[in-house]
Amino acid sequence: MTPDVLVVGAGIVGAACARALAASGARVTVVDRAAPASGTSAKGEGNLLVSDKGPGPELELARFAAGLWPAAVAELADELGDGFPSLEYERKGGLVVSTTDAGAAPLLDFAATQRAAGVDARAIDPAGARELEPWLTPGVTAAVHYPEDAQVQPVIAAEALLASARRHGAEVRAGVDAAGALLGADGRLAGIRTAAGERLEAGAVVLAAGPWSGAVSAAFGAPVPVRPRRGMVLVTSRMPHRVFRKVYDGDYFDATQSGDAALQTSAVVESTAAGTVLLGSSRQQIGFDDRMRPAVLAAIAARAIRLFPFLAEAQIMRAYGGFRPFVPDHLPIIGEDPRLPGLWHASGHEGAGIGLSLATAEIVAAGILGLPEPLEAAAFRPGRAGLLAADARSDAEADAARAAASGGAGAATSGGAGAATSGGAGAATSGGAGAAAAAPGRTEAP
C-alpha cells in the first residue's frame, strides 16, 4: 500500500515527524540509508535549550518545544512501558557565565532582551553562581541562570519516538538511500527513487536528513543550503557529581550565530546520568571530513578547565565528533517547498535539533494534514527571503574553510576517524583533560 507520507531520515526530527503523522492517522514509512538515530542524533548532547537563543522566531519555536517535552516524555513512558529505557529527561537548568570584565555587560544585556521576550533568565552575582555550581571557577564576573533549560538522552528519545510511530502503524526501513525524485504528471513530488533502483511512492515526502539534507534536496531537484558543520566532544570517565547544570561561557551564543566557516570553540560543560562529564564545543565547516583533530580537542579542554579547574585532573574516556545541519541564516527550514509541491523540509536546526524536534513535527504534521499551524512558522519556510540564494555563498565559504583546515588533521589519524592517536579515540588523552589542553599533538567534540 502506498503510504500517505514518506519520511527521509530516521534521526530525532524524522522520528518526531513520523510519530506526529502516524498518531494522527496517516500511513507513514520512514527510510534511512543507515541505522535509525545513528547520525547527528547520536553525536549530540541532548540539549533542550532556550538560553542560547535571542529574541525572534527560533526562540519562539524553542519555547513552544520546551512546553511539549514533559507531556511527550510521559506519553512515551506510558506507551512503551517499563521495559523501554528512560529518556533521562531532566529540567536541570542552565548557567551561562562570563570570566572576563569585558564579557560581563554583554551577557547581562543579552539576558535582559531574553527576559523581555518571556524567558526566565535570572541574573545572579558570582557568589550566587558558585552556590549553584560550587566547583565553578572563582573568576566568574557575571552569570545568568536559566531554569527552563533541560536535557534528554538523544538516541533513546529518537528510538522512543520511532517505537511509538510503529505502534501507530508506521514502517521503518534502514539501508534505504534516497537518490532522486519521482514526479507525478502534475509536477508534484510523488515519491523517491532509491540508490538500489527501488521506486517508493507517497503522497508527500518529508526530508529530515539533517546535514545530508542539502545533498538529498539537490538530488530531488530542489536544493536548500544545508551544510555540515563539524563539532567535537570530549567525554570524561565517571566521577562524583560535580557539575549540576549545563554550564557554558558567554561566547557560546556568538559561536552558534556565526556564519564563519573557520574553527570556533567555546566552553560547554555538563554531567550525564551515567556520571561522565561532556566537554564541548567546537564549530567548523570542513564538509564531511570526520578525522579527529588534536588541536581542536586541546582548545575544548582548555576552555572547559577555565570554567571548572578540577577538570585538569579528569581522565578522558573518549572523544567523538558529529555534523550539525548548518543554514546560513541560522534558522531551520520547515515547510513545503514552493518549487516542488509535495516536498516538506524539516532540517537545518544546526545544534538545536534535539530540542526543536517535537515542535518541528507539529508544524510539519499540521501542514501535511491541512490543520491550523500550532505556531507562526513563516520565518522557517523554504521560500523565505534570501535562503535559496545563500546556496552558492555557503559552498564557497565551506570550500575555503576545508582548504585552510586540511593541513591540521593528518597527524590526528593514522588509521581512520576512530584513531585520534595510535591507541584510538579512547586513548586520545590518557593523561587527563589537563594533558589534552597542554599537548595538542596528543588528542577532541557538538
Short mmCIF file of C-alpha atoms in Angstrom, two decimals:
data_model
loop_
_atom_site.label_atom_id
_atom_site.label_comp_id
_atom_site.label_asym_id
_atom_site.label_seq_id
_atom_site.Cartn_x
_atom_site.Cartn_y
_atom_site.Cartn_z
CA MET A 1 0.00 0.00 0.00
CA THR A 2 1.32 3.44 -0.90
CA PRO A 3 1.98 5.46 2.27
CA ASP A 4 0.49 8.87 2.75
CA VAL A 5 3.88 10.19 3.85
CA LEU A 6 7.44 9.04 3.29
CA VAL A 7 9.94 10.43 5.82
CA VAL A 8 13.56 10.50 4.64
CA GLY A 9 15.77 10.41 7.72
CA ALA A 10 15.37 8.39 10.93
CA GLY A 11 17.07 10.78 13.32
CA ILE A 12 15.15 12.51 16.05
CA VAL A 13 13.50 15.08 13.75
CA GLY A 14 12.33 12.43 11.29
CA ALA A 15 11.22 10.22 14.18
CA ALA A 16 9.18 13.05 15.71
CA CYS A 17 7.55 13.81 12.35
CA ALA A 18 6.73 10.13 11.83
CA ARG A 19 5.13 9.84 15.26
CA ALA A 20 3.08 13.04 14.90
CA LEU A 21 1.77 11.98 11.49
CA ALA A 22 1.13 8.33 12.35
CA ALA A 23 -0.63 9.25 15.59
CA SER A 24 -2.95 11.45 13.51
CA GLY A 25 -3.90 8.50 11.31
CA ALA A 26 -1.52 8.92 8.36
CA ARG A 27 0.17 5.90 6.80
CA VAL A 28 3.88 6.59 7.28
CA THR A 29 7.08 4.97 6.07
CA VAL A 30 10.48 6.14 7.38
CA VAL A 31 13.64 5.39 5.42
CA ASP A 32 17.27 5.98 6.27
CA ARG A 33 20.43 4.96 4.48
CA ALA A 34 21.92 3.88 7.81
CA ALA A 35 20.56 2.65 11.14
CA PRO A 36 17.93 4.80 12.89
CA ALA A 37 19.31 7.51 15.20
CA SER A 38 22.90 6.77 14.13
CA GLY A 39 23.79 10.13 12.55
CA THR A 40 23.68 13.58 14.12
CA SER A 41 21.20 12.45 16.79
CA ALA A 42 23.82 10.03 18.12
CA LYS A 43 26.56 12.67 18.29
CA GLY A 44 24.89 15.42 20.30
CA GLU A 45 24.48 16.21 23.97
CA GLY A 46 20.67 16.10 24.14
CA ASN A 47 20.20 19.80 24.83
CA LEU A 48 16.72 21.31 25.13
CA LEU A 49 17.67 24.97 25.44
CA VAL A 50 16.13 28.40 25.45
CA SER A 51 19.23 30.06 26.94
CA ASP A 52 21.22 30.13 23.70
CA LYS A 53 18.59 31.85 21.56
CA GLY A 54 17.98 35.56 21.19
CA PRO A 55 14.55 37.13 20.74
CA GLY A 56 12.96 36.13 17.46
CA PRO A 57 11.38 33.18 15.65
CA GLU A 58 13.82 30.49 16.81
CA LEU A 59 13.33 31.46 20.45
CA GLU A 60 9.57 31.25 19.99
CA LEU A 61 10.00 27.80 18.43
CA ALA A 62 12.24 26.74 21.34
CA ARG A 63 9.74 27.95 23.94
CA PHE A 64 6.95 26.12 22.14
CA ALA A 65 9.11 22.98 22.03
CA ALA A 66 10.01 23.25 25.71
CA GLY A 67 6.32 23.07 26.55
CA LEU A 68 5.88 19.88 24.52
CA TRP A 69 8.65 17.78 26.04
CA PRO A 70 7.21 16.99 29.50
CA ALA A 71 3.95 15.64 28.08
CA ALA A 72 5.74 13.74 25.32
CA VAL A 73 8.09 12.07 27.81
CA ALA A 74 5.13 10.99 29.96
CA GLU A 75 3.17 9.72 26.94
CA LEU A 76 6.11 7.72 25.64
CA ALA A 77 6.67 6.14 29.05
CA ASP A 78 3.02 5.10 29.18
CA GLU A 79 3.03 3.78 25.61
CA LEU A 80 6.31 1.87 25.74
CA GLY A 81 6.22 0.60 29.32
CA ASP A 82 8.87 -0.09 31.91
CA GLY A 83 10.87 -2.31 29.55
CA PHE A 84 11.91 0.66 27.43
CA PRO A 85 14.91 2.68 28.67
CA SER A 86 14.30 6.01 30.36
CA LEU A 87 14.64 9.08 28.14
CA GLU A 88 16.60 10.67 31.00
CA TYR A 89 14.62 13.89 30.64
CA GLU A 90 15.77 16.38 33.25
CA ARG A 91 14.91 20.04 33.57
CA LYS A 92 18.27 20.69 35.18
CA GLY A 93 18.56 24.34 34.14
CA GLY A 94 21.45 26.15 32.54
CA LEU A 95 24.08 28.55 33.82
CA VAL A 96 25.83 30.96 31.47
CA VAL A 97 28.88 32.75 32.80
CA SER A 98 31.45 35.33 31.84
CA THR A 99 35.03 35.04 33.06
CA THR A 100 36.23 38.44 31.83
CA ASP A 101 35.32 42.01 32.71
CA ALA A 102 34.67 42.75 29.04
CA GLY A 103 32.21 39.86 28.73
CA ALA A 104 30.06 40.69 31.76
CA ALA A 105 27.95 43.54 30.37
CA PRO A 106 27.14 41.85 27.01
CA LEU A 107 26.00 38.71 28.84
CA LEU A 108 23.70 40.62 31.16
CA ASP A 109 22.37 42.81 28.33
CA PHE A 110 21.57 39.72 26.25
CA ALA A 111 19.70 38.17 29.18
CA ALA A 112 17.65 41.36 29.54
CA THR A 113 16.47 41.04 25.92
CA GLN A 114 15.50 37.42 26.57
CA ARG A 115 13.52 38.36 29.69
CA ALA A 116 11.61 40.91 27.61
CA ALA A 117 10.72 38.04 25.26
CA GLY A 118 9.38 35.91 28.13
CA VAL A 119 12.41 33.78 29.02
CA ASP A 120 13.14 33.05 32.69
CA ALA A 121 16.68 34.48 32.66
CA ARG A 122 17.88 35.29 36.17
CA ALA A 123 20.96 37.47 36.52
CA ILE A 124 22.95 36.41 39.58
CA ASP A 125 26.20 37.59 41.11
CA PRO A 126 29.38 35.45 41.12
CA ALA A 127 28.66 34.25 44.65
CA GLY A 128 25.22 33.09 43.55
CA ALA A 129 26.75 31.27 40.63
CA ARG A 130 29.09 29.44 43.00
CA GLU A 131 26.12 28.45 45.17
CA LEU A 132 24.57 26.77 42.15
CA GLU A 133 27.88 25.27 40.97
CA PRO A 134 30.34 25.02 43.89
CA TRP A 135 33.17 23.71 41.68
CA LEU A 136 32.95 26.65 39.27
CA THR A 137 36.00 28.87 38.80
CA PRO A 138 36.21 31.81 41.24
CA GLY A 139 36.99 34.01 38.24
CA VAL A 140 33.35 34.46 37.21
CA THR A 141 32.47 38.12 36.52
CA ALA A 142 28.76 37.69 35.67
CA ALA A 143 26.25 34.88 35.45
CA VAL A 144 22.70 34.15 34.29
CA HIS A 145 20.63 31.20 35.49
CA TYR A 146 18.09 29.66 33.07
CA PRO A 147 15.78 27.28 34.98
CA GLU A 148 13.92 26.28 31.80
CA ASP A 149 16.89 24.56 30.13
CA ALA A 150 16.63 20.77 30.05
CA GLN A 151 18.36 17.68 28.75
CA VAL A 152 17.34 14.32 27.27
CA GLN A 153 19.23 11.24 26.11
CA PRO A 154 19.01 11.88 22.34
CA VAL A 155 19.40 8.35 20.96
CA ILE A 156 16.88 6.88 23.39
CA ALA A 157 14.49 9.76 22.66
CA ALA A 158 14.74 9.17 18.90
CA GLU A 159 14.27 5.42 19.32
CA ALA A 160 11.27 6.01 21.59
CA LEU A 161 9.62 8.30 19.05
CA LEU A 162 10.17 5.69 16.32
CA ALA A 163 8.83 2.92 18.55
CA SER A 164 5.73 5.00 19.20
CA ALA A 165 5.33 5.68 15.48
CA ARG A 166 5.49 1.93 14.82
CA ARG A 167 2.78 1.34 17.41
CA HIS A 168 0.64 3.71 15.34
CA GLY A 169 1.34 1.72 12.17
CA ALA A 170 4.46 3.36 10.76
CA GLU A 171 7.07 1.28 8.95
CA VAL A 172 10.79 2.00 9.49
CA ARG A 173 13.29 0.80 6.88
CA ALA A 174 17.06 1.07 7.31
CA GLY A 175 19.57 0.81 4.47
CA VAL A 176 17.44 2.78 2.01
CA ASP A 177 19.39 5.56 0.30
CA ALA A 178 17.26 8.29 -1.31
CA ALA A 179 18.82 9.06 -4.70
CA GLY A 180 16.22 11.00 -6.68
CA ALA A 181 12.65 12.19 -7.04
CA LEU A 182 9.59 10.62 -8.58
CA LEU A 183 7.37 13.26 -10.16
CA GLY A 184 3.68 12.97 -10.87
CA ALA A 185 2.02 14.10 -14.09
CA ASP A 186 1.14 17.38 -12.36
CA GLY A 187 4.77 18.05 -11.41
CA ARG A 188 4.28 17.25 -7.74
CA LEU A 189 6.70 15.07 -5.88
CA ALA A 190 5.16 11.61 -5.85
CA GLY A 191 7.88 9.64 -4.06
CA ILE A 192 11.57 8.84 -4.27
CA ARG A 193 13.93 6.67 -6.26
CA THR A 194 16.47 4.81 -4.15
CA ALA A 195 20.13 4.13 -4.93
CA ALA A 196 19.16 0.48 -5.40
CA GLY A 197 16.66 1.44 -8.10
CA GLU A 198 13.54 0.96 -5.99
CA ARG A 199 10.61 3.32 -6.55
CA LEU A 200 8.87 4.36 -3.34
CA GLU A 201 5.67 6.29 -3.96
CA ALA A 202 3.99 8.57 -1.42
CA GLY A 203 1.51 11.38 -1.19
CA ALA A 204 4.11 13.61 0.49
CA VAL A 205 7.81 13.35 1.30
CA VAL A 206 9.35 14.83 4.47
CA LEU A 207 13.08 15.48 4.13
CA ALA A 208 14.62 15.20 7.60
CA ALA A 209 18.13 14.07 6.72
CA GLY A 210 20.00 16.53 8.94
CA PRO A 211 23.31 17.70 7.46
CA TRP A 212 22.75 15.44 4.47
CA SER A 213 19.56 17.31 3.54
CA GLY A 214 21.45 19.66 1.25
CA ALA A 215 22.70 16.81 -0.92
CA VAL A 216 19.39 14.92 -0.88
CA SER A 217 17.37 18.02 -1.73
CA ALA A 218 19.72 18.67 -4.66
CA ALA A 219 19.14 15.10 -5.85
CA PHE A 220 15.41 15.84 -5.71
CA GLY A 221 15.92 18.95 -7.87
CA ALA A 222 15.03 21.43 -5.09
CA PRO A 223 18.31 22.23 -3.30
CA VAL A 224 18.40 24.01 0.04
CA PRO A 225 21.58 25.41 1.65
CA VAL A 226 22.01 22.88 4.45
CA ARG A 227 25.68 22.10 5.05
CA PRO A 228 27.56 20.01 7.62
CA ARG A 229 29.19 21.90 10.48
CA ARG A 230 31.62 19.71 12.37
CA GLY A 231 31.59 19.58 16.15
CA MET A 232 33.58 17.57 18.69
CA VAL A 233 33.06 16.46 22.30
CA LEU A 234 35.35 15.08 24.98
CA VAL A 235 33.89 12.58 27.47
CA THR A 236 35.46 12.07 30.90
CA SER A 237 35.47 8.86 32.86
CA ARG A 238 32.84 8.53 35.58
CA MET A 239 33.34 10.69 38.62
CA PRO A 240 31.45 12.04 41.64
CA HIS A 241 28.79 14.52 40.55
CA ARG A 242 30.35 17.98 40.48
CA VAL A 243 28.56 19.72 37.59
CA PHE A 244 24.84 20.10 38.28
CA ARG A 245 23.58 22.11 35.30
CA LYS A 246 24.53 22.79 31.74
CA VAL A 247 27.24 25.41 32.19
CA TYR A 248 28.74 27.38 29.34
CA ASP A 249 30.59 30.59 28.71
CA GLY A 250 29.12 33.67 27.07
CA ASP A 251 31.00 33.00 23.82
CA TYR A 252 28.75 30.03 23.05
CA PHE A 253 25.85 32.12 21.74
CA ASP A 254 28.15 34.06 19.42
CA ALA A 255 29.51 30.78 18.05
CA THR A 256 26.03 29.41 17.35
CA GLN A 257 25.10 32.56 15.43
CA SER A 258 28.33 32.92 13.48
CA GLY A 259 28.47 32.08 9.80
CA ASP A 260 32.26 31.87 9.85
CA ALA A 261 33.40 28.59 8.33
CA ALA A 262 36.64 28.58 10.30
CA LEU A 263 37.12 26.87 13.66
CA GLN A 264 35.35 28.34 16.68
CA THR A 265 35.37 26.93 20.20
CA SER A 266 33.52 27.77 23.41
CA ALA A 267 33.21 26.07 26.77
CA VAL A 268 30.15 23.87 27.35
CA VAL A 269 30.25 21.51 30.34
CA GLU A 270 27.56 19.17 31.67
CA SER A 271 27.21 15.88 33.51
CA THR A 272 25.27 12.85 32.34
CA ALA A 273 23.13 10.42 34.30
CA ALA A 274 25.89 7.85 33.88
CA GLY A 275 28.35 10.03 35.81
CA THR A 276 30.53 11.17 32.91
CA VAL A 277 31.07 14.82 32.01
CA LEU A 278 30.69 16.09 28.44
CA LEU A 279 33.07 18.83 27.33
CA GLY A 280 32.35 20.90 24.23
CA SER A 281 32.10 22.63 21.95
CA SER A 282 33.56 23.33 18.54
CA ARG A 283 32.20 24.51 15.21
CA GLN A 284 33.94 24.17 11.89
CA GLN A 285 32.77 23.91 8.28
CA ILE A 286 35.01 21.28 6.71
CA GLY A 287 32.47 19.22 4.79
CA PHE A 288 32.05 15.65 6.00
CA ASP A 289 35.70 15.31 6.98
CA ASP A 290 35.42 13.20 10.14
CA ARG A 291 39.09 13.00 11.09
CA MET A 292 39.90 13.74 14.71
CA ARG A 293 41.83 16.97 15.18
CA PRO A 294 44.03 17.11 18.29
CA ALA A 295 44.30 20.92 18.21
CA VAL A 296 40.51 21.21 18.38
CA LEU A 297 40.31 18.81 21.32
CA ALA A 298 43.05 20.73 23.10
CA ALA A 299 41.16 24.02 22.65
CA ILE A 300 37.96 22.47 24.01
CA ALA A 301 39.77 21.06 27.04
CA ALA A 302 41.47 24.36 27.80
CA ARG A 303 38.19 26.26 27.74
CA ALA A 304 36.46 23.67 29.93
CA ILE A 305 39.26 23.84 32.51
CA ARG A 306 38.89 27.61 32.60
CA LEU A 307 35.30 27.11 33.82
CA PHE A 308 35.93 24.13 36.09
CA PRO A 309 39.57 23.90 37.19
CA PHE A 310 39.08 20.42 38.72
CA LEU A 311 38.75 19.06 35.17
CA ALA A 312 42.50 19.46 34.71
CA GLU A 313 42.84 16.18 36.64
CA ALA A 314 39.94 14.41 34.94
CA GLN A 315 40.61 11.34 32.81
CA ILE A 316 39.28 11.47 29.25
CA MET A 317 37.49 8.25 28.33
CA ARG A 318 36.82 9.05 24.68
CA ALA A 319 36.20 11.75 22.12
CA TYR A 320 33.69 11.86 19.33
CA GLY A 321 32.51 14.18 16.61
CA GLY A 322 29.42 14.80 14.56
CA PHE A 323 27.94 17.11 11.95
CA ARG A 324 25.31 19.74 12.61
CA PRO A 325 22.94 20.80 9.78
CA PHE A 326 24.04 24.42 9.27
CA VAL A 327 21.93 27.02 7.41
CA PRO A 328 23.43 30.45 6.60
CA ASP A 329 20.63 32.48 8.20
CA HIS A 330 20.67 30.27 11.36
CA LEU A 331 17.01 29.29 11.13
CA PRO A 332 15.70 25.78 10.48
CA ILE A 333 13.92 25.01 7.23
CA ILE A 334 10.40 23.78 7.96
CA GLY A 335 7.53 23.54 5.49
CA GLU A 336 6.57 22.71 1.93
CA ASP A 337 8.96 23.63 -0.85
CA PRO A 338 7.35 26.20 -3.19
CA ARG A 339 9.38 24.85 -6.14
CA LEU A 340 8.38 21.22 -5.64
CA PRO A 341 4.94 20.71 -4.09
CA GLY A 342 4.79 17.54 -2.04
CA LEU A 343 8.31 18.01 -0.64
CA TRP A 344 8.31 19.07 3.00
CA HIS A 345 11.53 20.17 4.68
CA ALA A 346 12.36 19.51 8.33
CA SER A 347 16.04 20.27 8.67
CA GLY A 348 18.69 22.92 9.26
CA HIS A 349 18.37 23.10 13.06
CA GLU A 350 22.15 23.11 13.49
CA GLY A 351 22.84 22.24 17.15
CA ALA A 352 19.22 22.63 18.30
CA GLY A 353 17.56 19.72 16.50
CA ILE A 354 17.04 17.57 19.59
CA GLY A 355 15.19 20.30 21.43
CA LEU A 356 13.24 21.57 18.41
CA SER A 357 12.27 18.16 17.02
CA LEU A 358 8.82 17.94 18.62
CA ALA A 359 7.87 21.48 17.61
CA THR A 360 9.10 20.89 14.06
CA ALA A 361 6.99 17.75 13.85
CA GLU A 362 3.87 19.61 14.98
CA ILE A 363 4.35 22.22 12.26
CA VAL A 364 5.04 19.66 9.52
CA ALA A 365 2.16 17.40 10.52
CA ALA A 366 -0.28 20.30 10.64
CA GLY A 367 0.80 21.42 7.17
CA ILE A 368 0.52 18.00 5.57
CA LEU A 369 -2.80 17.21 7.23
CA GLY A 370 -4.29 20.63 6.46
CA LEU A 371 -4.65 21.67 10.10
CA PRO A 372 -4.06 25.13 11.60
CA GLU A 373 -0.42 25.93 12.33
CA PRO A 374 0.38 25.48 16.02
CA LEU A 375 2.87 28.35 15.75
CA GLU A 376 3.53 31.12 13.25
CA ALA A 377 6.11 29.45 11.01
CA ALA A 378 6.63 31.88 8.12
CA ALA A 379 10.20 32.58 9.22
CA PHE A 380 11.13 28.91 8.74
CA ARG A 381 9.58 28.28 5.32
CA PRO A 382 11.83 27.19 2.46
CA GLY A 383 10.75 30.13 0.30
CA ARG A 384 11.80 32.82 2.79
CA ALA A 385 13.76 35.78 1.50
CA GLY A 386 17.42 35.14 0.77
CA LEU A 387 17.52 31.48 1.79
CA LEU A 388 17.85 29.82 -1.59
CA ALA A 389 20.29 32.47 -2.86
CA ALA A 390 22.59 31.58 0.04
CA ASP A 391 23.49 28.22 -1.50
CA ALA A 392 26.38 29.44 -3.63
CA ARG A 393 27.83 31.64 -0.86
CA SER A 394 27.72 28.76 1.61
CA ASP A 395 29.53 26.46 -0.82
CA ALA A 396 32.32 28.97 -1.41
CA GLU A 397 32.87 29.66 2.30
CA ALA A 398 32.93 25.96 3.17
CA ASP A 399 35.43 25.24 0.41
CA ALA A 400 37.75 27.92 1.80
CA ALA A 401 37.49 26.53 5.32
CA ARG A 402 38.23 22.99 4.17
CA ALA A 403 41.33 24.21 2.38
CA ALA A 404 42.53 26.08 5.48
CA ALA A 405 41.95 23.09 7.76
CA SER A 406 43.39 20.40 5.52
CA GLY A 407 46.88 20.71 6.94
CA GLY A 408 45.87 20.22 10.57
CA ALA A 409 44.25 16.82 10.51
CA GLY A 410 46.83 14.46 9.10
CA ALA A 411 48.58 13.79 12.39
CA ALA A 412 45.29 13.11 14.15
CA THR A 413 44.52 9.86 12.40
CA SER A 414 46.85 7.27 11.05
CA GLY A 415 44.13 4.65 10.87
CA GLY A 416 40.84 6.45 10.23
CA ALA A 417 38.40 8.58 12.19
CA GLY A 418 38.41 6.33 15.22
CA ALA A 419 42.15 6.62 15.81
CA ALA A 420 42.81 10.01 17.30
CA THR A 421 46.16 8.61 18.32
CA SER A 422 47.66 5.21 17.65
CA GLY A 423 45.63 3.96 20.61
CA GLY A 424 42.28 5.16 19.27
CA ALA A 425 39.88 7.85 20.43
CA GLY A 426 39.69 6.35 23.90
CA ALA A 427 43.41 6.92 24.29
CA ALA A 428 43.28 10.44 22.93
CA THR A 429 44.18 11.97 26.28
CA SER A 430 45.37 9.29 28.63
CA GLY A 431 46.97 11.99 30.76
CA GLY A 432 43.65 13.67 31.52
CA ALA A 433 41.92 16.85 30.39
CA GLY A 434 44.86 18.92 31.53
CA ALA A 435 47.15 16.98 29.24
CA ALA A 436 44.69 17.48 26.40
CA ALA A 437 44.84 21.21 26.85
CA ALA A 438 48.60 21.32 27.18
CA ALA A 439 49.54 18.92 24.40
CA PRO A 440 47.64 19.49 21.13
CA GLY A 441 49.66 16.76 19.46
CA ARG A 442 48.20 14.10 21.71
CA THR A 443 44.44 14.33 21.47
CA GLU A 444 38.77 16.14 20.75
CA ALA A 445 33.61 17.08 20.25
CA PRO A 446 28.74 19.38 19.04
#
